[in-house]
PDB file of C-alpha atoms in Angstrom:
ATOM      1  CA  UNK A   1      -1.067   9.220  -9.777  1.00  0.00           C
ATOM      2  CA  UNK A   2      -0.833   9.808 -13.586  1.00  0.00           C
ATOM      3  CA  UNK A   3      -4.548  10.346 -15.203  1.00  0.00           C
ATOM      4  CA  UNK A   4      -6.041  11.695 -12.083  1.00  0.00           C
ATOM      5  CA  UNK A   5      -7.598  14.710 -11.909  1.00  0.00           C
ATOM      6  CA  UNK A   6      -8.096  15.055  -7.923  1.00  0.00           C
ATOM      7  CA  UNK A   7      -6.079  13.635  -5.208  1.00  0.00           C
ATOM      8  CA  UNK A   8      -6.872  14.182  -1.552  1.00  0.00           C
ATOM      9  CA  UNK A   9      -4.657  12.530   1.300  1.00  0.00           C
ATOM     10  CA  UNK A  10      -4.962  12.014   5.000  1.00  0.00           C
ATOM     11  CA  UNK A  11      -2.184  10.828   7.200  1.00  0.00           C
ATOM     12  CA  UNK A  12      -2.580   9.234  10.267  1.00  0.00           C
ATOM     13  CA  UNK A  13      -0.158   8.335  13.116  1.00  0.00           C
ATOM     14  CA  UNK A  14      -0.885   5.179  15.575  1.00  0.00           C
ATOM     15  CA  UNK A  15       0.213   5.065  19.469  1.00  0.00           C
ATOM     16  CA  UNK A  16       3.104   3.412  18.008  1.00  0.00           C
ATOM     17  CA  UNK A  17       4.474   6.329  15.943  1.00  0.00           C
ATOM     18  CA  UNK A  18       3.593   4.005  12.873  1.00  0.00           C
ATOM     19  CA  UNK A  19       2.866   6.419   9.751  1.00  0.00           C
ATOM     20  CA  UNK A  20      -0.473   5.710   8.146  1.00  0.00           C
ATOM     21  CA  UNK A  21      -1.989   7.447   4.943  1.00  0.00           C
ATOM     22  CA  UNK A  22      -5.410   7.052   2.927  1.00  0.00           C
ATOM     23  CA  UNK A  23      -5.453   8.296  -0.621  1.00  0.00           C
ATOM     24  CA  UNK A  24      -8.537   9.303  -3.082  1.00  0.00           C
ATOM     25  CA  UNK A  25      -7.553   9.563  -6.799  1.00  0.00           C
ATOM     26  CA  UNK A  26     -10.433  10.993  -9.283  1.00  0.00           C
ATOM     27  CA  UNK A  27     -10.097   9.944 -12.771  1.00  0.00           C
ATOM     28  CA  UNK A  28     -12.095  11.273 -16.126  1.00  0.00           C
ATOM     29  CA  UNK A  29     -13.587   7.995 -16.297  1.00  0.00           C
ATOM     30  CA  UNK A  30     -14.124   4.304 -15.011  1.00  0.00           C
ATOM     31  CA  UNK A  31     -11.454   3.357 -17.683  1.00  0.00           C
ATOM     32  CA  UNK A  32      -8.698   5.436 -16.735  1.00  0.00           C
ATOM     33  CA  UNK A  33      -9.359   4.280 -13.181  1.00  0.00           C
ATOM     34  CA  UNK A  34      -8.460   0.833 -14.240  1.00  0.00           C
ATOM     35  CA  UNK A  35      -6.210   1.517 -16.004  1.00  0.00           C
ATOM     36  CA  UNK A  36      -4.587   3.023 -13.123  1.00  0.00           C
ATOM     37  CA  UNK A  37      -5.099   0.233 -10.848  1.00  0.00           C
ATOM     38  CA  UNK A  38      -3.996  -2.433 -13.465  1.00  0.00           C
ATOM     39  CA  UNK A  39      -0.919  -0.168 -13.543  1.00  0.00           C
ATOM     40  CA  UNK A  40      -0.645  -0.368  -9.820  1.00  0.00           C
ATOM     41  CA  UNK A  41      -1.311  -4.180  -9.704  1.00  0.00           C
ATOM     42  CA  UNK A  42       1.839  -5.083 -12.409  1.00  0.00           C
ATOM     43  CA  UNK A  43       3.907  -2.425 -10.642  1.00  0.00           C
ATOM     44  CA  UNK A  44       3.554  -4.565  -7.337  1.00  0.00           C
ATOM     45  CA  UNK A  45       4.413  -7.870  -8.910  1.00  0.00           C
ATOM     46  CA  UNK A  46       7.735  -6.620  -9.303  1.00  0.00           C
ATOM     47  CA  UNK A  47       8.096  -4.862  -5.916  1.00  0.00           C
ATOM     48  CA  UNK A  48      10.036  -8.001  -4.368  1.00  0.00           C
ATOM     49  CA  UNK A  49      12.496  -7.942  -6.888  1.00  0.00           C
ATOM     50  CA  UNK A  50      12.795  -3.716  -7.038  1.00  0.00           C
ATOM     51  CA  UNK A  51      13.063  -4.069  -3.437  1.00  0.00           C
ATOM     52  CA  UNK A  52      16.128  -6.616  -3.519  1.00  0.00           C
ATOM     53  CA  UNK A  53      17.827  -4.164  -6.063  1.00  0.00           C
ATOM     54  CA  UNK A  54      17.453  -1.375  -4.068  1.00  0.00           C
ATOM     55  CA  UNK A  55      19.294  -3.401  -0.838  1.00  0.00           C
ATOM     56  CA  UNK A  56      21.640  -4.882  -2.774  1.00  0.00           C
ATOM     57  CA  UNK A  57      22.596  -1.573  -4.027  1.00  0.00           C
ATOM     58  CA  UNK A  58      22.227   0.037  -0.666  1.00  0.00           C
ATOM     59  CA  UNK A  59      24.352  -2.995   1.091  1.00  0.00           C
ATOM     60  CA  UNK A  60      21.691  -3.934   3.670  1.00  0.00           C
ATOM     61  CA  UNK A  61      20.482  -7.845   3.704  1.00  0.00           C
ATOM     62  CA  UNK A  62      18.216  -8.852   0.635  1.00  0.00           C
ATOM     63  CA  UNK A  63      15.439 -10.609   2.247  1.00  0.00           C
ATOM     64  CA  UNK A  64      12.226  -8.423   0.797  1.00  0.00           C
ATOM     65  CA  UNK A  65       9.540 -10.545   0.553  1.00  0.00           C
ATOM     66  CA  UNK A  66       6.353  -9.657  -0.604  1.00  0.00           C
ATOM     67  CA  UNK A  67       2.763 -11.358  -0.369  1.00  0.00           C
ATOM     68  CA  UNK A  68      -0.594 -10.809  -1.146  1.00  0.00           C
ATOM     69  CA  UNK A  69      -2.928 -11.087   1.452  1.00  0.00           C
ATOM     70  CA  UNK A  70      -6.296 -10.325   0.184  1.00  0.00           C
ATOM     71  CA  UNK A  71      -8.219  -9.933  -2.770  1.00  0.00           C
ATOM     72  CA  UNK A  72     -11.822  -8.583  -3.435  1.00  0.00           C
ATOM     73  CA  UNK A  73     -13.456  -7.680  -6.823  1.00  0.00           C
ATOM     74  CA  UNK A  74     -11.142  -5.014  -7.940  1.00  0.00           C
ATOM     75  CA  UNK A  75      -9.270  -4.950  -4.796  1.00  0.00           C
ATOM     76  CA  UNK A  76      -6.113  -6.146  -3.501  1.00  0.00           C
ATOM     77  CA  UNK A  77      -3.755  -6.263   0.027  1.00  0.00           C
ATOM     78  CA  UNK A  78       0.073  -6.584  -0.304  1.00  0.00           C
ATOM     79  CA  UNK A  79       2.477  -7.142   2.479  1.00  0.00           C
ATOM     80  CA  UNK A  80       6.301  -6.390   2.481  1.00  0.00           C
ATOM     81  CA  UNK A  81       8.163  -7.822   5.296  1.00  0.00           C
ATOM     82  CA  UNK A  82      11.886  -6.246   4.567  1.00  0.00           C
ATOM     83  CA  UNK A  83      14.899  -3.961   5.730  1.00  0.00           C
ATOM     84  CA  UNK A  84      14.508  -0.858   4.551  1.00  0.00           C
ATOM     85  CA  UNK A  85      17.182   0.360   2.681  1.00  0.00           C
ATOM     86  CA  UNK A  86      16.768   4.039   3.596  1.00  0.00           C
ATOM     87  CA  UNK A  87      15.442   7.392   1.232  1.00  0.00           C
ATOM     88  CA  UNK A  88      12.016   7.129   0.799  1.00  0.00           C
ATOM     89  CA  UNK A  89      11.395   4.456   3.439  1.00  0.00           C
ATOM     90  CA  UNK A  90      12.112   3.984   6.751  1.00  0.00           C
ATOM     91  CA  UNK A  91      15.533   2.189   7.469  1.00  0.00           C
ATOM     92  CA  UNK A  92      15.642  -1.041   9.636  1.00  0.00           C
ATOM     93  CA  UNK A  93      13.354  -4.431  10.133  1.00  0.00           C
ATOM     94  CA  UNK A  94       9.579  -3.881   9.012  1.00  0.00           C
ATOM     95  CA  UNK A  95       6.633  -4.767   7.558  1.00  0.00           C
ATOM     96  CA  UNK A  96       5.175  -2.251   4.856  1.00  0.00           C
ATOM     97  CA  UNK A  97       1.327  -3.448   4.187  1.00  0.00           C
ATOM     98  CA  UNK A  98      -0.530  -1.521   0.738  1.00  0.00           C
ATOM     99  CA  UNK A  99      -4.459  -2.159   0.130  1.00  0.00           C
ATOM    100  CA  UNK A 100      -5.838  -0.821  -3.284  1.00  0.00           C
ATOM    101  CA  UNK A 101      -9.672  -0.100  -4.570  1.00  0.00           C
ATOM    102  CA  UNK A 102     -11.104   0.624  -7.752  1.00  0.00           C
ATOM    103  CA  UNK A 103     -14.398   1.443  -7.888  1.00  0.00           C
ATOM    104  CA  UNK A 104     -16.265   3.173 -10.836  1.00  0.00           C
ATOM    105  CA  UNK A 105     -14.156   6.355 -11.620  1.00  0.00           C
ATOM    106  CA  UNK A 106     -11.733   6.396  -8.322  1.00  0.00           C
ATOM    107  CA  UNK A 107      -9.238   4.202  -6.888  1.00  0.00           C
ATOM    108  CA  UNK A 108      -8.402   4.307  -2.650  1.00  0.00           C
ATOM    109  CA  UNK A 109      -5.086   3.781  -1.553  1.00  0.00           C
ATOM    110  CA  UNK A 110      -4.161   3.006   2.256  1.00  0.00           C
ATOM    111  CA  UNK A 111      -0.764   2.070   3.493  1.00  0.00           C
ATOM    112  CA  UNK A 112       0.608   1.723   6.612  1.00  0.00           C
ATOM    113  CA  UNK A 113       4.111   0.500   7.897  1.00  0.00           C
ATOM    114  CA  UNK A 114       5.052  -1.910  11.022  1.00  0.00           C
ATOM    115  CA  UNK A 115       8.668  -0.729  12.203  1.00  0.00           C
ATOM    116  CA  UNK A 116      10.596  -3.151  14.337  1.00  0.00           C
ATOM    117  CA  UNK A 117      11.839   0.047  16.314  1.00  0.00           C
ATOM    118  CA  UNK A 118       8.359   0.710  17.198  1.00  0.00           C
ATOM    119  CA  UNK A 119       7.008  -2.273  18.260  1.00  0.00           C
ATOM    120  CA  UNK A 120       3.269  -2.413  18.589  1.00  0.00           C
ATOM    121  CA  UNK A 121       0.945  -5.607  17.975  1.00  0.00           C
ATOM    122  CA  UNK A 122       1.365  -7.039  14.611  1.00  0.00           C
ATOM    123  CA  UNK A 123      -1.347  -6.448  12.037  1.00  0.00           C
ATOM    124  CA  UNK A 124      -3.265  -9.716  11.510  1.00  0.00           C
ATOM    125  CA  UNK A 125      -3.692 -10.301   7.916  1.00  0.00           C
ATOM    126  CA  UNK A 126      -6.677 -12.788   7.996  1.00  0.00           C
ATOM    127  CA  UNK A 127      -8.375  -9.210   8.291  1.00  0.00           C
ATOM    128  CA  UNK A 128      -7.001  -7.757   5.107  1.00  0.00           C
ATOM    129  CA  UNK A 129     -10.614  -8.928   2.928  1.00  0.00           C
ATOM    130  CA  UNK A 130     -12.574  -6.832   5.352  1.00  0.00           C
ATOM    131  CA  UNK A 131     -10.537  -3.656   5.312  1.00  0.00           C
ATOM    132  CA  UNK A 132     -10.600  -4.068   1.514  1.00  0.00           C
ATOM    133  CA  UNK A 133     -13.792  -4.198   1.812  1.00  0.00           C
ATOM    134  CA  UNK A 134     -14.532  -1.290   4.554  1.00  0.00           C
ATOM    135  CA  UNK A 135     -12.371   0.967   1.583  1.00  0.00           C
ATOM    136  CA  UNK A 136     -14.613  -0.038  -1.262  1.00  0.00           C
ATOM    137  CA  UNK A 137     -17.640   1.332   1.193  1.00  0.00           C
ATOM    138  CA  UNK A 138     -15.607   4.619   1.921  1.00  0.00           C
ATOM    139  CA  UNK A 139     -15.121   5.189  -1.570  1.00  0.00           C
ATOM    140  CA  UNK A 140     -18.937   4.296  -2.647  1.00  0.00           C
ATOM    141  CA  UNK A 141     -19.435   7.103  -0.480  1.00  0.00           C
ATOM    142  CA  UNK A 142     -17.762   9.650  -2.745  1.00  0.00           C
TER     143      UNK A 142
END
């Protein structure tokens, strides 16, 4: 992410073959760090549209839709429910779900994807506060 100065990444795979990933971004200071997350923030506002482009373009049915489902202090859940148009996502039916944290001088990123081809329980997002919240104790901890 532009302005950090560390970035460490773990990836994680579910019984379902579902990718997973946590992210840790170190910035100089608290400011840059929300700046960074403000970034992030206005970027996903526009992600239902981008997304739409990026179908249209790619010729599979325009029906991204994106919501947020949580918000703490400096924290926010998104969900995409789309098709995937291919390149850097997965093609076909699924739901894409992105949780952000800033705290102090770092910001956590987790993201994981529900893929129609893989079907496993769908994530309940009435939960989506409380992982926000488990991420702003993880990154306390750094």
């Amino acid at each position: 992410m532009a302005g950090s100065t560390l970035w460490q990444q773990q990836g994680y795979l579910s019984s379902a073959r579902n990718a997973a990933g946590q992210q840790l971004f170190l910035f100089p200071d608290a400011a840059t760090a929300k700046g960074a997350y403000d970034h992030l923030v206005a970027d996903m506002s526009r992600c239902q549209s981008a997304s739409r482009d990026v179908q249209a373009r790619e010729g599979v049915p325009q029906d991204a839709v994106l919501s947020v489902t949580a918000t703490i202090t400096e924290g926010t859940a998104w969900s995409r429910r789309w098709t995937g148009a291919g390149g850097m996502t997965a093609g076909g039916v699924q739901t894409n779900h992105l949780y952000a944290v800033h705290q102090g001088d770092h910001l956590v990123l987790f993201q994981f994807d529900e893929l129609a081809e893989r079907p496993a329980p769908p994530h309940d997002t009435s939960t989506d506060a409380a992982l926000l919240g488990a991420l702003a104790d993880l990154g306390a901890q750094n």
